[in-house]
């Protein structure tokens, strides 16, 4: 079971990898949204995220949001829905972040997620 991390950008684009990218010079950074075994993470995200026209995964509602506040609301609602499966056998070890964990993290910090963030 190789663990991987999923993150999203302000655009709503979701990416998966071994390490979270660094913030750019403008301070824009990735938001960690989930972690879990490589074998299960992509499948869970494909089932719960929106698929763009080019096949890329997107956080539902974020690309259409007119303001950053609306985008944050869409991300929060989606993560709350996704996190309902945290700790369940059917999650196959994938754990989604919660907005509380994201909001409580200092800027430029990777958010550690786990069952206590439910």
XYZ file of C-alpha atoms in Angstrom:
118
model
C 0.000 0.000 0.000
C 1.835 3.041 -1.272
C 0.295 6.145 0.329
C -0.475 9.165 -1.811
C -1.888 12.634 -1.282
C -4.562 14.492 -3.235
C -4.706 18.267 -3.360
C -6.658 20.922 -5.170
C -5.873 24.378 -6.481
C -7.975 27.551 -6.318
C -9.208 26.674 -9.821
C -10.765 23.460 -8.464
C -8.280 21.223 -10.286
C -7.493 18.068 -8.295
C -4.088 16.396 -8.556
C -2.555 13.340 -6.906
C 1.058 12.624 -6.040
C 3.623 11.569 -3.475
C 4.333 15.085 -2.150
C 2.377 18.330 -2.103
C 3.808 21.039 -4.381
C 5.407 24.093 -2.772
C 3.552 27.413 -2.743
C 4.506 29.679 -5.625
C 6.015 33.154 -5.191
C 2.569 34.747 -5.128
C 1.672 32.574 -2.128
C -0.769 30.443 -4.079
C -0.639 26.909 -2.855
C -2.245 23.533 -2.983
C -4.898 22.519 -0.469
C -4.554 18.936 0.740
C -7.954 17.286 0.405
C -7.340 13.545 0.883
C -4.782 10.845 1.501
C -4.769 7.113 1.214
C -3.396 4.078 -0.569
C -2.446 4.736 -4.181
C -4.615 1.814 -5.275
C -7.775 3.383 -3.795
C -7.277 7.155 -3.805
C -7.795 7.792 -7.523
C -10.886 5.575 -7.633
C -12.510 7.335 -4.663
C -11.768 10.735 -6.185
C -13.112 9.701 -9.593
C -16.323 8.556 -7.919
C -16.788 11.733 -5.884
C -15.287 14.551 -7.973
C -16.452 16.075 -11.209
C -14.746 15.098 -14.436
C -13.815 17.996 -16.708
C -14.153 17.911 -20.485
C -10.472 17.003 -20.738
C -10.775 14.177 -18.188
C -9.168 16.100 -15.319
C -10.787 15.884 -11.893
C -12.421 19.008 -10.453
C -13.975 19.954 -7.111
C -17.692 20.371 -7.914
C -18.788 24.008 -7.859
C -15.337 25.564 -7.550
C -14.643 26.315 -11.239
C -18.064 27.981 -11.549
C -17.753 30.073 -8.374
C -17.846 33.819 -8.921
C -15.890 34.703 -5.760
C -13.246 33.045 -3.606
C -15.801 32.903 -0.816
C -18.203 30.970 -3.054
C -15.359 28.643 -4.071
C -14.457 28.032 -0.416
C -18.099 27.254 0.314
C -18.248 24.763 -2.559
C -15.015 23.123 -1.410
C -16.278 22.928 2.177
C -19.607 21.390 1.194
C -17.907 18.827 -1.041
C -15.303 17.885 1.576
C -18.008 17.506 4.240
C -19.870 15.124 1.960
C -16.708 13.180 1.067
C -15.604 12.956 4.721
C -18.802 11.135 5.688
C -17.019 7.951 4.564
C -13.883 8.525 6.663
C -13.057 5.456 8.735
C -15.558 3.193 7.005
C -14.467 -0.069 5.478
C -15.849 1.041 2.113
C -13.388 3.969 2.069
C -10.498 1.521 1.490
C -8.216 3.596 3.699
C -8.869 6.916 1.946
C -9.419 9.819 4.341
C -10.753 13.194 3.221
C -9.826 16.442 4.949
C -12.410 18.607 6.639
C -12.689 22.361 6.396
C -11.959 22.562 10.140
C -8.573 20.921 9.576
C -7.870 23.242 6.655
C -9.048 26.395 8.468
C -7.026 25.579 11.608
C -3.750 25.056 9.713
C -1.293 27.961 9.536
C -0.540 29.257 6.047
C 2.159 27.331 4.154
C 1.495 24.221 6.230
C 0.559 20.800 4.935
C -2.645 19.737 6.648
C -2.420 16.366 8.360
C -5.773 14.622 8.193
C -7.192 11.701 10.033
C -10.304 10.223 11.643
C -10.235 12.831 14.440
C -11.003 15.570 11.886
C -14.445 14.100 11.114
